[in-house]
């Protein structure tokens, strides 16, 4: 294993310090915890906390800042953060208007965030939660009951974050987040798998001419392997499964994310995006906003996912609202 | 070779279309050319044009927009754009106040951009040029006489772009760009080499426990190979060579860039940045601004470079000015 690290045990802590060192205007670390919160401290609005295992950078610490998250909890690589870490984040960001937890649907995350919510309620902090399960690849997986939460989570951060910033109350921020969740779907693939530092070897093996379709973001194998074809052909397959959900129709407006898995050149993501646009144009689906880049990664995995989010006027307004965070400072 | 592409011959064109499709609010493509210009058209200020071979995304098309470049010319992968392409860019962005060419020091780029400058002067367009040569790894290289231009170029785009936006005349924008060039130094390394699509194989071979120090951004081998150690140790070596330039001293203020080569997880770049900060703190060098991410890449190469830029009040002001481009929308 060749990685740019020091000790395997220190990666997450050093990563958080390195992010804080780069972006002190946005984030600070909660002393003694693997938690990033806004440098500006809590404010009098609904607060958003997300997080999960590390290895998905810039998720989630990179989205802490005005218009998005208030706190992000970083577990060990691909491992849920413990309830006490989440609880500390909730306490730190609570400004009196309540806290919304944005949880990706993994059994460990759901359990630990829910325990933290209970701990916070015991201290009279109002806490609600939403669970993102946007991955259409599989109905259940290694680490989930139900669908996995992947890149679509970033749209939840953005839109619910803007709703909170606009002064909506906790119930309404939750309602907006759930509307995003109902309308967002994703699917991913890998050209090359990732290597988890503590394991020291690739999470699965692919032949020199094979790709894995329907991968998750934790090195889980996908739905099947196939010979590599063109990126257009691969994008067609991912889009077909997303479009089969029946959510996106001619005349609809959508936001698109072509998300890199961490080791994918931006050049290739742009090539993929050209085809995604061509396909959606051909179906009469209007693209209101596109993101192309590394948003929800899987360490050094090479591959990409496509996310579609159907927009209504409310979601469109909050999507377009300003955001100012390390990983993106406007939208 | 496993890449997310269609035909090797179409990569650059599809990449440019994909970038334009994602960011129509920022960039448009010059019909029939491999050139991106601001979607808003030319304006009455000094215009900046950069570019070079493709494969360095987001450089350079991702930096076209308010406060940075006016046009970016994309050659084939790792190949200089032809003079006629550069000439078209110059004509398209010229708003009557002249055009500054920002050239990375590679023999082909310098020759072709200079020919384009001559063609433009023949049409009475005022053109000046600056050549970035920030790489301290080697004094001459495969494709250069003198030092190579690498990630430090992004600081030239940012700061000279802000100077142009502020209304400085061509001579002054050039002076500011040259001040950046005089004060910026970089050095990079690779954990894994890149694969140029047209070649179909890795540009050099590294053993499973080897890294290459002093690499360029075109798959050129570096100065030497060594057994992989810790990222702190590697960063120490890169920093030592940069600091040996004698530009950066206790009490100085600098901007830092920890730049990913395209295939490097953000997690690892953040870990590297923690150490860079620790080292500079220890030397009493103050960090005014840090960038951590993929700015000047080399396809799917895994590795990173460190860039330091010494700031004075003028550079600091232009560095802090707003920018709004696909690859970063603020600084």
XYZ file of C-alpha atoms in Angstrom:
662
model
C 0.000 0.000 0.000
C 1.364 3.391 -1.047
C -0.459 6.237 0.628
C 0.435 9.783 1.600
C -0.074 9.260 5.293
C 1.887 8.961 8.505
C 0.393 6.487 10.987
C -2.789 4.692 9.940
C -4.239 5.411 13.373
C -3.775 9.158 13.017
C -5.200 9.739 9.546
C -8.579 11.109 10.556
C -7.208 13.383 13.236
C -4.461 14.743 10.984
C -6.928 15.164 8.140
C -9.247 17.225 10.346
C -6.336 19.355 11.550
C -5.177 19.820 7.971
C -8.625 20.916 6.882
C -8.879 23.319 9.796
C -5.385 24.644 9.021
C -6.391 25.325 5.415
C -9.769 26.848 6.126
C -9.711 28.545 9.554
C -12.171 31.140 8.284
C -14.776 28.385 7.905
C -14.155 25.581 10.360
C -12.730 24.783 13.748
C -12.279 21.482 15.464
C -14.079 20.653 18.680
C -11.229 20.153 21.108
C -10.781 16.437 21.799
C -13.339 15.293 19.241
C -13.387 14.340 15.595
C -15.891 17.050 14.878
C -15.685 20.179 12.730
C -18.051 23.052 13.404
C -18.404 26.508 11.939
C -15.609 28.827 13.026
C -18.234 31.490 13.699
C -19.919 29.428 16.412
C -23.622 28.573 16.808
C -26.221 30.995 15.524
C -29.894 31.554 16.153
C -31.244 29.253 13.448
C -31.902 25.567 12.974
C -28.532 23.791 12.943
C -27.578 20.929 10.609
C -25.235 18.114 11.615
C -24.086 15.377 9.291
C -21.140 13.030 9.089
C -20.298 9.386 8.904
C -17.192 7.408 8.215
C -14.155 9.269 6.882
C -12.740 8.690 3.429
C -15.515 10.579 1.615
C -13.824 13.970 1.642
C -14.823 16.716 1.033
C -17.845 15.103 2.711
C -18.693 16.111 5.264
C -16.314 18.626 6.849
C -15.904 20.452 3.552
C -19.572 21.411 3.651
C -19.490 23.095 7.042
C -20.137 26.784 6.614
C -22.751 29.399 5.869
C -25.661 27.992 3.893
C -24.860 24.336 4.496
C -23.844 22.364 7.584
C -23.151 23.606 11.091
C -21.233 20.540 12.180
C -19.698 17.398 10.670
C -18.702 14.308 12.603
C -15.883 12.185 11.238
C -15.713 8.496 12.134
C -12.702 6.366 11.370
C -12.333 5.472 7.685
C -15.614 3.949 6.477
C -16.742 3.535 10.098
C -19.658 5.255 11.794
C -18.820 7.925 14.340
C -19.743 6.996 17.885
C -22.871 8.454 19.495
C -20.851 10.562 21.929
C -19.044 12.290 19.045
C -22.349 13.085 17.338
C -23.790 14.237 20.649
C -20.874 16.652 21.140
C -21.482 18.081 17.668
C -25.178 18.565 18.394
C -24.458 20.355 21.676
C -21.824 22.558 20.047
C -23.971 23.785 17.175
C -27.318 24.090 18.909
C -28.400 27.710 18.855
C -31.743 27.090 20.506
C -33.812 26.474 17.383
C -33.140 22.746 17.229
C -30.836 20.487 15.260
C -31.486 18.410 12.141
C -29.321 15.305 11.691
C -28.683 14.371 8.059
C -27.841 10.660 8.077
C -26.774 8.492 5.177
C -28.582 5.165 5.303
C -26.037 2.785 6.812
C -27.018 0.643 9.772
C -24.185 1.935 11.955
C -24.747 5.580 11.120
C -28.487 5.362 11.701
C -28.048 3.634 15.047
C -25.342 5.950 16.339
C -26.934 9.191 15.173
C -30.267 8.070 16.700
C -28.572 7.320 20.024
C -26.995 10.767 19.914
C -30.401 12.287 19.197
C -31.793 10.571 22.285
C -28.888 11.830 24.386
C -29.529 15.374 23.132
C -33.257 15.169 23.806
C -32.433 14.136 27.359
C -30.729 17.511 27.638
C -33.770 19.254 26.169
C -32.252 19.920 22.769
C -34.837 19.578 20.030
C -33.495 17.096 17.459
C -34.968 15.736 14.249
C -33.403 13.498 11.651
C -33.647 12.565 8.012
C -32.157 9.520 6.324
C -30.798 9.738 2.789
C -31.108 6.586 0.665
C -30.534 7.773 -2.888
C -28.566 4.859 -4.363
C -30.738 2.963 -6.846
C -28.127 0.239 -7.429
C -29.254 -2.143 -4.694
C -32.286 -2.518 -2.441
C -30.233 -3.813 0.488
C -26.461 -4.023 0.874
C -23.558 -5.220 2.983
C -24.102 -2.459 5.471
C -27.680 -1.343 4.993
C -31.258 -2.351 5.264
C -32.754 -0.530 2.339
C -30.936 1.630 -0.128
C -27.584 3.256 0.595
C -27.093 6.990 1.026
C -24.454 8.367 -1.337
C -23.742 11.560 -3.306
C -27.319 12.829 -3.261
C -26.651 13.667 0.397
C -24.728 16.738 -0.761
C -27.928 18.176 -2.249
C -29.643 17.610 1.107
C -26.863 19.538 2.848
C -27.107 22.363 0.358
C -30.855 22.777 0.184
C -31.769 22.062 3.805
C -28.808 24.239 4.811
C -30.193 27.124 2.790
C -33.635 26.558 4.285
C -32.175 26.761 7.785
C -30.204 29.872 6.861
C -33.430 31.435 5.563
C -34.956 31.064 9.026
C -37.323 28.139 8.529
C -38.197 26.277 11.721
C -37.038 22.738 12.474
C -40.179 21.065 11.140
C -39.953 23.008 7.900
C -36.228 22.410 7.410
C -36.941 18.706 7.914
C -39.813 18.878 5.423
C -37.528 20.501 2.820
C -34.799 17.897 3.449
C -37.338 15.106 3.013
C -38.525 16.642 -0.226
C -34.954 16.536 -1.523
C -34.637 12.924 -0.391
C -37.868 11.976 -2.166
C -36.633 13.494 -5.416
C -32.940 12.582 -5.517
C -31.478 9.378 -6.968
C -27.883 8.311 -7.671
C -25.902 5.426 -9.040
C -22.153 4.827 -9.255
C -19.484 2.654 -10.828
C -15.791 1.962 -10.338
C -12.917 1.615 -12.771
C -10.555 0.766 -9.928
C -11.413 -0.025 -6.301
C -10.138 1.843 -3.262
C -7.616 0.772 -0.652
C -8.666 1.231 2.962
C -5.519 2.245 4.900
C -6.117 -0.094 7.824
C -6.672 -3.042 5.463
C -3.704 -2.214 3.245
C -5.151 -3.864 0.161
C -7.769 -3.119 -2.461
C -11.329 -3.662 -1.273
C -12.064 -5.866 -4.294
C -10.191 -6.959 -7.386
C -11.008 -5.968 -10.945
C -9.366 -7.333 -14.077
C -7.539 -4.950 -16.386
C -10.547 -4.720 -18.688
C -13.334 -4.826 -16.100
C -15.447 -2.234 -14.358
C -17.805 -2.651 -11.427
C -21.308 -1.229 -11.809
C -23.439 -0.163 -8.870
C -20.682 0.262 -6.310
C -21.204 1.937 -2.961
C -18.881 4.429 -1.333
C -17.242 2.080 1.169
C -15.490 -0.308 -1.158
C -18.574 -2.546 -1.258
C -18.725 -4.519 -4.490
C -21.424 -3.408 -6.904
C -24.243 -5.246 -8.568
C -22.113 -6.795 -11.299
C -18.934 -6.604 -13.321
C -18.612 -6.123 -17.024
C -16.009 -5.455 -19.678
C -15.158 -1.781 -19.887
C -16.943 -0.034 -22.733
C -17.197 3.681 -23.465
C -18.065 6.216 -20.794
C -21.190 7.054 -22.805
C -22.306 3.446 -22.589
C -21.592 3.329 -18.858
C -23.409 6.611 -18.249
C -26.383 5.287 -20.243
C -26.628 2.304 -17.912
C -26.464 4.394 -14.741
C -28.974 6.903 -16.106
C -31.338 4.157 -17.262
C -31.599 2.808 -13.741
C -32.056 6.283 -12.261
C -34.663 7.261 -14.851
C -36.531 3.981 -14.287
C -37.522 5.366 -10.892
C -40.191 7.326 -12.747
C -39.379 10.595 -11.006
C -37.872 12.562 -13.897
C -40.032 13.345 -16.925
C -39.953 15.609 -19.966
C -40.517 19.185 -18.878
C -39.080 18.651 -15.404
C -36.181 20.711 -14.133
C -33.348 18.857 -12.459
C -30.003 19.417 -10.789
C -27.247 17.068 -11.950
C -24.166 15.898 -10.113
C -21.385 14.003 -11.860
C -19.401 13.005 -8.816
C -15.840 11.693 -8.833
C -14.977 8.843 -6.459
C -11.643 10.423 -5.446
C -9.170 9.105 -8.008
C -10.963 10.114 -11.209
C -9.483 12.885 -13.365
C -11.739 15.901 -13.817
C -11.186 15.520 -17.567
C -13.077 12.219 -17.505
C -15.873 13.591 -15.325
C -16.353 16.398 -17.843
C -16.518 13.888 -20.705
C -19.165 11.961 -18.748
C -21.088 15.152 -18.082
C -21.282 15.978 -21.779
C -23.132 12.732 -22.348
C -25.404 13.138 -19.340
C -26.465 16.512 -20.708
C -27.003 15.085 -24.199
C -29.202 12.288 -22.832
C -31.280 14.596 -20.629
C -31.612 17.137 -23.451
C -32.865 14.324 -25.669
C -35.538 13.454 -23.121
C -36.678 17.040 -22.670
C -35.479 17.154 -19.059
C -34.142 20.618 -18.306
C -30.907 21.010 -16.324
C -31.094 23.922 -13.900
C -27.726 23.297 -12.258
C -24.778 20.950 -12.701
C -21.984 19.973 -10.345
C -18.966 18.135 -11.722
C -16.201 17.162 -9.305
C -15.305 15.274 -6.155
C -18.135 15.676 -3.660
C -18.747 12.249 -2.086
C -15.632 10.179 -2.588
C -14.399 6.759 -1.629
C -10.706 7.316 -0.854
C -8.690 6.665 -4.021
C -11.421 4.806 -5.888
C -11.523 5.623 -9.588
C -15.028 5.906 -10.933
C -18.018 8.187 -10.774
C -21.650 8.448 -9.839
C -24.506 10.310 -11.438
C -27.134 12.041 -9.292
C -30.382 13.614 -10.450
C -32.569 15.802 -8.270
C -35.992 16.943 -9.461
C -36.584 20.544 -8.515
C -39.683 22.518 -7.690
C -39.695 26.263 -7.049
C -38.844 25.888 -3.381
C -35.935 23.490 -3.943
C -34.673 25.622 -6.813
C -34.665 28.730 -4.647
C -32.709 27.051 -1.853
C -30.340 25.394 -4.322
C -29.498 28.807 -5.776
C -28.983 30.477 -2.389
C -25.380 31.389 -1.524
C -23.189 28.940 0.342
C -19.746 29.527 1.720
C -17.856 26.433 2.814
C -14.400 24.967 2.183
C -15.586 22.595 -0.545
C -17.721 25.040 -2.310
C -18.245 28.659 -1.687
C -21.174 29.239 -3.954
C -23.417 26.917 -5.837
C -5.823 1.065 -20.050
C -9.120 1.654 -18.244
C -10.377 5.183 -18.687
C -13.772 6.846 -18.653
C -13.598 8.049 -22.223
C -15.092 7.349 -25.626
C -12.628 7.808 -28.502
C -9.088 8.882 -27.593
C -9.220 11.440 -30.394
C -12.313 13.144 -28.985
C -11.326 13.496 -25.349
C -10.376 17.154 -25.389
C -13.359 18.251 -27.423
C -15.808 16.263 -25.294
C -14.135 17.508 -22.130
C -14.570 21.126 -23.234
C -18.205 20.507 -24.153
C -18.759 18.804 -20.811
C -17.250 21.736 -18.951
C -19.354 24.189 -20.929
C -22.451 22.049 -20.312
C -21.801 22.118 -16.571
C -20.922 25.788 -16.273
C -22.755 27.737 -18.995
C -23.001 30.710 -16.650
C -19.187 30.999 -16.762
C -17.794 29.664 -20.004
C -18.619 29.147 -23.636
C -16.629 27.426 -26.329
C -15.324 29.293 -29.342
C -17.112 27.582 -32.204
C -14.683 25.332 -34.048
C -11.805 25.813 -31.602
C -10.513 24.194 -28.446
C -10.882 27.439 -26.580
C -13.080 28.426 -23.644
C -13.873 32.093 -23.072
C -16.054 33.901 -20.577
C -19.742 33.444 -21.313
C -20.189 37.173 -20.752
C -17.962 38.094 -23.701
C -15.034 40.527 -23.779
C -15.021 43.514 -21.459
C -13.211 46.801 -21.347
C -10.204 45.696 -19.308
C -6.918 43.920 -19.869
C -7.704 40.339 -20.883
C -5.806 37.251 -19.701
C -5.287 34.166 -21.825
C -3.602 30.992 -20.629
C -3.655 27.351 -21.595
C -1.375 24.563 -22.632
C -1.758 20.847 -23.059
C -4.893 19.231 -21.686
C -4.818 16.767 -18.800
C -4.269 19.400 -16.102
C -7.921 20.075 -15.339
C -9.282 22.251 -13.804
C -6.369 24.112 -15.428
C -6.983 26.102 -17.401
C -10.626 26.231 -18.503
C -11.792 25.983 -14.908
C -10.212 29.342 -14.162
C -12.048 31.271 -16.855
C -14.368 33.773 -15.240
C -14.594 37.031 -13.368
C -11.387 37.851 -11.522
C -9.199 35.296 -13.294
C -8.804 34.322 -16.960
C -10.712 35.582 -19.979
C -9.737 32.686 -22.215
C -8.120 29.256 -21.970
C -6.686 27.306 -24.864
C -6.649 23.515 -24.644
C -4.096 21.545 -26.623
C -4.281 17.806 -26.996
C -3.296 15.887 -23.845
C 0.134 17.115 -22.701
C 0.629 18.862 -26.065
C 0.920 22.581 -26.716
C -2.010 24.240 -28.408
C -1.244 25.484 -31.914
C -0.605 29.191 -32.526
C -3.852 29.611 -34.472
C -5.873 28.352 -31.504
C -4.131 30.801 -29.165
C -4.594 33.573 -31.725
C -8.342 32.895 -31.872
C -8.531 33.115 -28.088
C -6.669 36.414 -28.085
C -8.971 37.909 -30.711
C -12.072 36.676 -28.929
C -11.218 38.140 -25.524
C -9.587 41.388 -26.580
C -11.644 44.265 -25.267
C -9.298 46.959 -26.539
C -7.041 47.221 -23.470
C -4.621 44.530 -24.563
C -4.075 40.882 -23.719
C -1.624 39.221 -21.319
C -0.568 35.670 -22.148
C 0.259 33.539 -19.120
C 2.544 30.777 -20.366
C 3.940 27.818 -18.468
C 7.585 27.315 -19.320
C 7.560 24.474 -21.834
C 9.368 24.889 -25.132
C 6.287 24.138 -27.220
C 3.982 26.409 -25.243
C 6.433 29.301 -25.304
C 6.983 28.994 -29.047
C 3.326 28.660 -29.947
C 2.050 31.382 -27.639
C 4.778 33.727 -28.938
C 3.795 33.025 -32.524
C 0.194 33.766 -31.615
C 1.299 37.020 -29.988
C 3.030 38.026 -33.212
C -0.071 37.180 -35.229
C -2.168 39.311 -32.888
C 0.242 42.235 -33.038
C -0.019 42.098 -36.804
C -3.696 42.851 -36.292
C -2.871 45.706 -33.929
C -3.838 43.898 -30.755
C -1.549 44.834 -27.902
C -0.135 41.608 -26.425
C 2.301 40.976 -23.598
C 3.391 37.717 -22.072
C 4.775 36.242 -18.883
C 6.389 32.848 -18.434
C 5.884 30.869 -15.241
C 8.793 28.658 -14.151
C 8.062 27.833 -10.534
C 9.216 24.211 -10.315
C 12.398 24.016 -8.233
C 12.898 20.290 -8.879
C 15.021 20.598 -12.016
C 16.884 23.375 -13.811
C 16.156 21.957 -17.271
C 13.873 19.080 -18.248
C 12.630 16.835 -21.025
C 10.501 19.589 -22.463
C 11.996 22.802 -21.146
C 14.987 25.034 -21.183
C 14.986 26.314 -17.661
C 12.549 25.418 -14.937
C 9.088 24.047 -15.626
C 5.880 25.940 -14.963
C 3.517 24.025 -12.698
C 0.920 24.708 -9.975
C 2.233 28.194 -9.130
C 0.626 29.266 -12.402
C -2.742 29.222 -10.665
C -1.602 32.023 -8.352
C -0.572 34.028 -11.435
C -4.051 33.539 -12.897
C -5.670 34.607 -9.659
C -3.592 37.626 -8.823
C -3.004 39.025 -12.313
C -6.676 38.334 -13.044
C -7.695 40.430 -10.054
C -5.306 43.186 -11.138
C -6.903 43.246 -14.589
C -10.363 43.252 -13.066
C -9.333 46.215 -10.891
C -8.598 48.196 -14.034
C -4.798 48.174 -14.122
C -3.302 48.727 -17.567
C -1.450 46.047 -19.497
C 2.002 47.067 -18.294
C 0.858 47.027 -14.688
C -0.966 43.713 -14.954
C 2.217 42.276 -16.440
C 4.266 43.791 -13.614
C 1.972 42.196 -11.019
C 2.134 38.819 -12.805
C 5.934 39.014 -12.857
C 5.986 39.808 -9.172
C 3.992 36.646 -8.502
C 6.363 34.664 -10.711
C 9.396 36.033 -8.862
C 7.939 34.982 -5.526
C 6.303 31.634 -6.240
C 8.009 28.233 -6.063
C 6.666 24.680 -6.246
C 7.777 21.093 -6.125
C 5.899 17.841 -6.644
C 6.089 14.085 -6.224
C 4.198 11.030 -7.424
C 2.994 7.911 -5.655
C 1.718 6.497 -8.934
C 2.335 7.787 -12.464
C -0.327 8.826 -14.957
C -1.503 7.080 -18.104
C -1.709 9.232 -21.211
C -4.755 8.017 -23.172
C -3.009 8.003 -26.560
C -0.099 6.007 -25.126
C -2.293 3.573 -23.250
C 0.308 2.773 -20.613
C 1.812 4.388 -17.544
C 4.306 7.131 -18.314
C 6.893 5.512 -16.034
C 6.959 2.525 -13.729
C 7.259 2.634 -9.955
C 7.702 -0.330 -7.671
C 5.081 -1.054 -5.026
C 7.152 0.661 -2.360
C 8.629 3.503 -4.425
C 7.742 7.142 -4.963
C 9.126 9.564 -7.517
C 10.328 12.923 -6.206
C 10.459 16.048 -8.354
C 7.991 14.975 -11.020
C 6.559 17.368 -13.588
C 2.957 17.534 -14.717
C 3.350 15.698 -18.029
C 4.384 12.281 -16.818
C 8.035 13.300 -16.928
C 10.110 11.304 -14.491
C 11.339 13.245 -11.488
C 14.766 13.824 -10.044
C 14.993 10.492 -8.252
C 13.141 7.562 -6.774
C 13.101 6.482 -3.180
C 11.320 4.083 -0.870
C 8.034 5.507 0.341
C 8.262 7.009 3.804
C 5.719 9.096 5.671
C 3.952 12.032 4.049
C 5.599 14.269 6.654
C 9.006 13.111 5.510
C 8.092 13.637 1.857
C 6.662 17.094 2.544
C 9.842 17.972 4.452
C 11.915 17.162 1.380
C 9.763 19.197 -0.979
C 9.644 22.125 1.429
C 13.406 22.006 2.022
C 14.080 22.497 -1.660
C 11.517 25.294 -1.930
C 12.804 27.038 1.184
C 16.406 26.747 -0.069
C 15.459 29.329 -2.685
C 15.935 31.903 0.052
C 12.687 33.699 -0.729
C 10.680 32.814 2.366
C 11.863 33.979 5.772
C 10.544 34.309 9.296
C 8.035 37.126 9.443
C 7.023 36.793 5.801
C 3.454 36.161 4.806
C 2.810 33.439 2.259
C 0.032 31.734 0.367
C 0.231 27.932 0.350
C -1.111 25.491 -2.180
C -1.170 21.751 -1.520
C -2.118 20.597 -4.985
C -3.358 17.136 -5.885
C -2.104 15.565 -9.107
C -5.550 14.244 -10.075
C -5.742 10.830 -8.423
C -4.919 11.805 -4.835
C -7.645 11.614 -2.190
C -8.435 14.930 -0.517
C -7.947 13.162 2.813
C -4.253 12.709 2.037
C -3.847 16.287 0.807
C -5.301 17.496 4.100
C -2.871 15.310 6.060
C -0.011 16.810 4.027
C -1.315 20.306 4.644
C -1.282 19.797 8.400
C 2.435 19.164 8.232
C 3.130 22.038 5.855
C 1.438 24.359 8.316
C 3.364 22.893 11.242
C 6.681 23.377 9.427
C 5.920 26.952 8.361
C 4.618 27.803 11.832
C 7.877 26.476 13.235
C 9.852 28.784 10.969
C 7.784 31.833 11.805
C 6.407 32.090 8.271
C 2.824 33.297 8.416
C 0.187 31.661 6.209
C -2.263 34.207 4.833
C -4.147 31.806 2.598
C -4.167 28.074 1.884
C -5.538 26.114 -1.044
C -5.856 22.338 -0.755
C -7.219 20.414 -3.716
C -6.829 19.591 -7.395
C -5.694 22.738 -9.203
C -2.944 21.701 -11.646
C -3.273 18.000 -12.253
C -1.591 15.387 -14.371
C -4.469 13.152 -15.488
C -4.791 10.289 -12.992
C -1.371 10.713 -11.389
C -1.387 10.134 -7.648
C 0.810 12.539 -5.778
C 0.944 16.176 -4.796
C 2.910 19.366 -5.072
C 3.554 22.124 -2.590
C 3.595 25.764 -3.695
C 4.619 28.778 -1.652
C 4.012 32.377 -2.716
C 5.501 35.263 -0.760
C 2.994 38.074 -0.454
C 3.322 41.820 -0.188
C 0.397 44.160 0.342
C -0.382 44.407 -3.357
C -0.320 40.655 -3.967
C -2.324 40.050 -0.811
C -5.011 42.474 -1.904
C -5.371 40.881 -5.336
C -5.252 37.384 -3.862
C -8.163 38.269 -1.588
C -10.256 39.868 -4.334
C -13.358 37.940 -5.408
C -13.156 35.437 -8.235
C -16.004 33.566 -9.843
C -14.983 30.681 -12.096
C -15.975 27.018 -12.463
C -13.016 25.734 -10.448
C -13.246 28.245 -7.737
C -15.771 30.875 -7.130
C -14.003 32.728 -4.390
C -10.544 32.501 -3.040
